[in-house]
mmCIF file of C-alpha atoms in Angstrom:
data_model
loop_
_atom_site.group_PDB
_atom_site.id
_atom_site.type_symbol
_atom_site.label_atom_id
_atom_site.label_comp_id
_atom_site.label_asym_id
_atom_site.label_seq_id
_atom_site.Cartn_x
_atom_site.Cartn_y
_atom_site.Cartn_z
ATOM 1 C CA MET D 228 22.506 15.160 -0.390
ATOM 2 C CA THR D 229 20.001 15.012 2.453
ATOM 3 C CA SER D 230 21.523 15.249 5.923
ATOM 4 C CA PRO D 231 21.074 12.260 8.222
ATOM 5 C CA SER D 232 17.733 12.280 10.005
ATOM 6 C CA PRO D 233 17.722 13.490 13.622
ATOM 7 C CA VAL D 234 16.209 10.343 15.141
ATOM 8 C CA PHE D 235 17.030 7.292 13.042
ATOM 9 C CA GLY D 236 20.130 8.442 11.131
ATOM 10 C CA ALA D 237 18.717 7.691 7.675
ATOM 11 C CA THR D 238 19.460 9.756 4.569
ATOM 12 C CA ASP D 239 16.451 8.562 2.537
ATOM 13 C CA PRO D 240 13.009 7.855 4.000
ATOM 14 C CA VAL D 241 12.048 5.277 1.364
ATOM 15 C CA ASP D 242 15.194 3.295 2.170
ATOM 16 C CA LEU D 243 14.263 3.464 5.857
ATOM 17 C CA VAL D 244 10.815 2.040 5.085
ATOM 18 C CA ARG D 245 12.530 -0.804 3.214
ATOM 19 C CA ASP D 246 14.802 -1.473 6.200
ATOM 20 C CA TRP D 247 11.933 -1.474 8.690
ATOM 21 C CA LEU D 248 9.833 -3.755 6.482
ATOM 22 C CA ALA D 249 12.759 -6.170 6.151
ATOM 23 C CA SER D 250 13.097 -6.293 9.952
ATOM 24 C CA ALA D 251 9.359 -6.801 10.388
ATOM 25 C CA SER D 252 9.401 -9.648 7.858
ATOM 26 C CA GLU D 253 11.525 -11.640 10.304
ATOM 27 C CA THR D 254 9.164 -11.233 13.263
ATOM 28 C CA GLU D 255 5.577 -10.554 12.146
ATOM 29 C CA VAL D 256 3.405 -13.669 12.126
ATOM 30 C CA ASN D 257 1.277 -12.677 9.119
ATOM 31 C CA ASP D 258 1.531 -10.145 6.313
ATOM 32 C CA PRO D 259 4.275 -7.749 7.433
ATOM 33 C CA ASN D 260 3.547 -5.848 4.196
ATOM 34 C CA ALA D 261 -0.060 -5.089 5.188
ATOM 35 C CA ILE D 262 -0.982 -1.411 5.006
ATOM 36 C CA ALA D 263 -4.123 0.407 6.135
ATOM 37 C CA LEU D 264 -4.980 2.426 3.037
ATOM 38 C CA ALA D 265 -7.117 5.573 3.456
ATOM 39 C CA THR D 266 -9.123 7.294 0.726
ATOM 40 C CA VAL D 267 -12.130 9.641 0.799
ATOM 41 C CA ASP D 268 -15.516 9.406 -0.917
ATOM 42 C CA PRO D 269 -17.182 12.242 -2.881
ATOM 43 C CA ALA D 270 -18.605 13.669 0.353
ATOM 44 C CA GLY D 271 -15.158 13.772 1.952
ATOM 45 C CA VAL D 272 -15.902 10.850 4.295
ATOM 46 C CA PRO D 273 -12.837 8.613 4.750
ATOM 47 C CA ASN D 274 -12.627 4.901 4.042
ATOM 48 C CA VAL D 275 -9.820 2.698 5.382
ATOM 49 C CA ARG D 276 -9.047 -0.902 4.490
ATOM 50 C CA ILE D 277 -6.087 -3.303 4.621
ATOM 51 C CA VAL D 278 -4.247 -4.042 1.378
ATOM 52 C CA LEU D 279 -0.877 -5.673 0.740
ATOM 53 C CA LEU D 280 2.061 -3.526 -0.289
ATOM 54 C CA LYS D 281 3.743 -5.446 -3.089
ATOM 55 C CA GLU D 282 6.584 -3.236 -4.264
ATOM 56 C CA ILE D 283 8.716 -0.353 -3.035
ATOM 57 C CA ASP D 284 10.858 1.503 -5.536
ATOM 58 C CA ASP D 285 12.509 4.902 -5.561
ATOM 59 C CA GLU D 286 9.311 6.496 -6.890
ATOM 60 C CA GLY D 287 6.907 5.118 -4.305
ATOM 61 C CA PHE D 288 4.755 2.311 -2.923
ATOM 62 C CA VAL D 289 2.766 -0.107 -5.110
ATOM 63 C CA PHE D 290 -0.278 -2.260 -4.407
ATOM 64 C CA TYR D 291 -2.750 -3.992 -6.723
ATOM 65 C CA THR D 292 -6.534 -3.977 -6.758
ATOM 66 C CA ASN D 293 -9.720 -3.776 -8.793
ATOM 67 C CA TYR D 294 -9.873 -0.330 -10.422
ATOM 68 C CA GLU D 295 -13.693 -0.414 -10.183
ATOM 69 C CA SER D 296 -13.760 -1.135 -6.432
ATOM 70 C CA ARG D 297 -14.682 1.571 -3.966
ATOM 71 C CA LYS D 298 -11.046 2.391 -3.289
ATOM 72 C CA GLY D 299 -10.289 2.423 -7.012
ATOM 73 C CA SER D 300 -13.141 4.828 -7.660
ATOM 74 C CA GLU D 301 -12.123 7.100 -4.791
ATOM 75 C CA ILE D 302 -8.505 7.148 -5.937
ATOM 76 C CA ALA D 303 -9.611 8.026 -9.477
ATOM 77 C CA ALA D 304 -11.729 10.901 -8.159
ATOM 78 C CA THR D 305 -9.137 12.520 -5.879
ATOM 79 C CA GLY D 306 -5.699 11.274 -6.931
ATOM 80 C CA GLN D 307 -4.673 11.283 -3.254
ATOM 81 C CA ALA D 308 -4.288 8.610 -0.564
ATOM 82 C CA ALA D 309 -2.514 7.774 2.674
ATOM 83 C CA PHE D 310 -1.490 4.606 4.474
ATOM 84 C CA THR D 311 -0.192 3.323 7.777
ATOM 85 C CA MET D 312 1.981 0.251 8.397
ATOM 86 C CA HIS D 313 2.080 -0.999 11.980
ATOM 87 C CA TRP D 314 4.247 -3.834 13.258
ATOM 88 C CA LYS D 315 3.394 -4.941 16.787
ATOM 89 C CA SER D 316 6.397 -7.271 16.994
ATOM 90 C CA CYS D 317 8.805 -4.407 16.210
ATOM 91 C CA ARG D 318 6.819 -1.739 18.024
ATOM 92 C CA ARG D 319 7.114 0.502 14.984
ATOM 93 C CA GLN D 320 4.809 2.382 12.637
ATOM 94 C CA VAL D 321 5.145 4.189 9.301
ATOM 95 C CA ARG D 322 2.670 6.674 7.839
ATOM 96 C CA ALA D 323 2.792 8.029 4.282
ATOM 97 C CA ARG D 324 0.593 10.216 2.102
ATOM 98 C CA GLY D 325 0.699 11.824 -1.301
ATOM 99 C CA PRO D 326 -0.548 11.606 -4.883
ATOM 100 C CA ILE D 327 -1.512 8.210 -6.230
ATOM 101 C CA SER D 328 -1.955 6.968 -9.779
ATOM 102 C CA ARG D 329 -2.051 3.807 -11.885
ATOM 103 C CA ILE D 330 1.227 2.172 -12.815
ATOM 104 C CA PRO D 331 1.946 1.275 -16.474
ATOM 105 C CA ASP D 332 -0.046 -1.658 -17.880
ATOM 106 C CA GLU D 333 3.093 -3.673 -18.619
ATOM 107 C CA ARG D 334 4.043 -3.600 -14.952
ATOM 108 C CA SER D 335 0.573 -4.723 -13.891
ATOM 109 C CA ASP D 336 0.677 -7.472 -16.537
ATOM 110 C CA ALA D 337 3.952 -8.806 -15.154
ATOM 111 C CA TYR D 338 2.713 -8.911 -11.581
ATOM 112 C CA PHE D 339 -0.635 -10.448 -12.570
ATOM 113 C CA ALA D 340 1.159 -13.267 -14.412
ATOM 114 C CA SER D 341 3.104 -14.097 -11.229
ATOM 115 C CA ARG D 342 -0.042 -14.683 -9.133
ATOM 116 C CA PRO D 343 -1.503 -18.145 -8.400
ATOM 117 C CA LEU D 344 -4.058 -19.292 -10.970
ATOM 118 C CA ASP D 345 -7.047 -19.080 -8.616
ATOM 119 C CA SER D 346 -6.095 -15.518 -7.670
ATOM 120 C CA ARG D 347 -6.016 -14.567 -11.351
ATOM 121 C CA LEU D 348 -9.403 -16.206 -11.922
ATOM 122 C CA GLY D 349 -10.736 -14.426 -8.841
ATOM 123 C CA ALA D 350 -9.792 -11.073 -10.357
ATOM 124 C CA TRP D 351 -12.160 -11.870 -13.222
ATOM 125 C CA ALA D 352 -14.874 -13.358 -11.020
ATOM 126 C CA SER D 353 -15.128 -10.718 -8.306
ATOM 127 C CA ILE D 354 -17.150 -7.565 -8.913
ATOM 128 C CA GLN D 355 -15.332 -6.013 -5.986
ATOM 129 C CA SER D 356 -17.329 -3.957 -3.473
ATOM 130 C CA GLN D 357 -20.661 -4.887 -5.095
ATOM 131 C CA PRO D 358 -23.401 -6.900 -3.265
ATOM 132 C CA LEU D 359 -23.021 -10.696 -3.384
ATOM 133 C CA ALA D 360 -26.023 -12.997 -2.889
ATOM 134 C CA ASP D 361 -24.009 -15.845 -1.346
ATOM 135 C CA ARG D 362 -20.653 -17.629 -1.496
ATOM 136 C CA GLY D 363 -21.984 -20.020 -4.111
ATOM 137 C CA ALA D 364 -22.508 -17.175 -6.570
ATOM 138 C CA LEU D 365 -18.829 -16.223 -6.299
ATOM 139 C CA GLU D 366 -17.698 -19.825 -6.734
ATOM 140 C CA THR D 367 -19.896 -20.149 -9.822
ATOM 141 C CA ARG D 368 -18.295 -17.059 -11.340
ATOM 142 C CA ILE D 369 -14.816 -18.457 -10.628
ATOM 143 C CA GLU D 370 -15.654 -21.698 -12.434
ATOM 144 C CA GLU D 371 -17.090 -19.721 -15.340
ATOM 145 C CA ALA D 372 -13.812 -17.807 -15.573
ATOM 146 C CA ARG D 373 -11.877 -21.081 -15.419
ATOM 147 C CA ALA D 374 -13.927 -22.497 -18.291
ATOM 148 C CA ARG D 375 -13.417 -19.321 -20.293
ATOM 149 C CA PHE D 376 -9.678 -18.796 -19.785
ATOM 150 C CA GLY D 377 -8.232 -22.158 -18.768
ATOM 151 C CA GLU D 378 -4.767 -22.099 -17.233
ATOM 152 C CA ASN D 379 -3.635 -18.716 -18.547
ATOM 153 C CA PRO D 380 -6.149 -15.943 -17.886
ATOM 154 C CA PRO D 381 -5.022 -12.496 -19.068
ATOM 155 C CA ARG D 382 -5.072 -9.518 -16.715
ATOM 156 C CA PRO D 383 -8.578 -8.036 -16.594
ATOM 157 C CA PRO D 384 -8.736 -4.437 -17.854
ATOM 158 C CA HIS D 385 -10.333 -3.442 -14.541
ATOM 159 C CA TRP D 386 -7.469 -4.774 -12.406
ATOM 160 C CA GLY D 387 -3.955 -3.451 -11.857
ATOM 161 C CA GLY D 388 -1.532 -1.495 -9.748
ATOM 162 C CA PHE D 389 -1.496 1.888 -8.063
ATOM 163 C CA MET D 390 1.573 3.744 -6.863
ATOM 164 C CA LEU D 391 1.463 6.201 -3.974
ATOM 165 C CA THR D 392 4.299 8.696 -4.447
ATOM 166 C CA PRO D 393 4.873 10.169 -0.998
ATOM 167 C CA LEU D 394 5.190 13.815 -0.116
ATOM 168 C CA GLU D 395 5.205 12.961 3.594
ATOM 169 C CA ILE D 396 6.517 9.925 5.478
ATOM 170 C CA GLU D 397 6.451 9.684 9.255
ATOM 171 C CA PHE D 398 8.265 7.118 11.400
ATOM 172 C CA TRP D 399 7.246 6.135 14.925
ATOM 173 C CA ALA D 400 9.092 3.856 17.335
ATOM 174 C CA ASP D 401 7.709 2.848 20.706
ATOM 175 C CA VAL D 402 9.485 4.028 23.856
ATOM 176 C CA GLU D 403 8.274 3.262 27.372
ATOM 177 C CA PHE D 404 6.092 5.745 29.249
ATOM 178 C CA ARG D 405 4.699 6.809 25.836
ATOM 179 C CA LEU D 406 7.791 8.951 25.195
ATOM 180 C CA HIS D 407 7.981 7.629 21.646
ATOM 181 C CA ASP D 408 10.481 8.557 18.944
ATOM 182 C CA ARG D 409 8.796 10.288 15.998
ATOM 183 C CA GLU D 410 10.360 11.662 12.848
ATOM 184 C CA ALA D 411 8.631 13.344 9.896
ATOM 185 C CA TRP D 412 10.054 13.617 6.386
ATOM 186 C CA ARG D 413 8.470 16.121 3.995
ATOM 187 C CA ARG D 414 9.012 17.619 0.561
ATOM 188 C CA ASP D 415 7.011 20.358 -1.133
ATOM 189 C CA ASP D 416 6.695 18.515 -4.424
ATOM 190 C CA LEU D 417 8.096 15.448 -6.139
ATOM 191 C CA ALA D 418 11.016 17.349 -7.647
ATOM 192 C CA LYS D 419 12.237 18.696 -4.290
ATOM 193 C CA SER D 420 14.580 17.054 -1.796
ATOM 194 C CA TRP D 421 13.420 15.668 1.532
ATOM 195 C CA SER D 422 13.793 17.355 4.909
ATOM 196 C CA ALA D 423 13.452 15.551 8.222
ATOM 197 C CA ARG D 424 12.607 16.727 11.699
ATOM 198 C CA ARG D 425 11.906 15.220 15.092
ATOM 199 C CA LEU D 426 8.352 15.461 16.475
ATOM 200 C CA PHE D 427 7.044 15.469 20.022
ATOM 201 C CA PRO D 428 5.529 12.082 20.898
#
């Protein structure tokens, strides 16, 4: 069993992320589950955007998107990603990175079915990351999807979930005079146990 961490006393970093997210959910005004997701393009130039973390399980962190979007294409090319969660109200931050891959279709189907109807139609209507002439063109595509699928659109084949399975997770908590508490958890591969150590601020 992993020894308690030197800073925050946790024995599992994924559980600590869950605990911090639960605390942030009580104080953040909007989207406490927002993460800044980083990927790289074929030239190695990074891209960062905000997505919503929808699930945390023992294997990793799950969000949903268009597989054919820029982030989807970059994930497919490299199989690696990183993210940061920052909660101003809690004065805390979490960083994670590691391999990333699609989740099983059945899991994506279940989540897609739980979304509001207009969000499901939007997944069909939006050619994510591609040029759009004007807002009216998007609204027309949404109505075309509504006419095609009615009240029960299926999950588009180009839309679903990704899971980032972390090899590194870092926790940061604000302390005055910029003498912050930092703790890094690492494992060499997914089959190995975690180790934790304190970092200089």
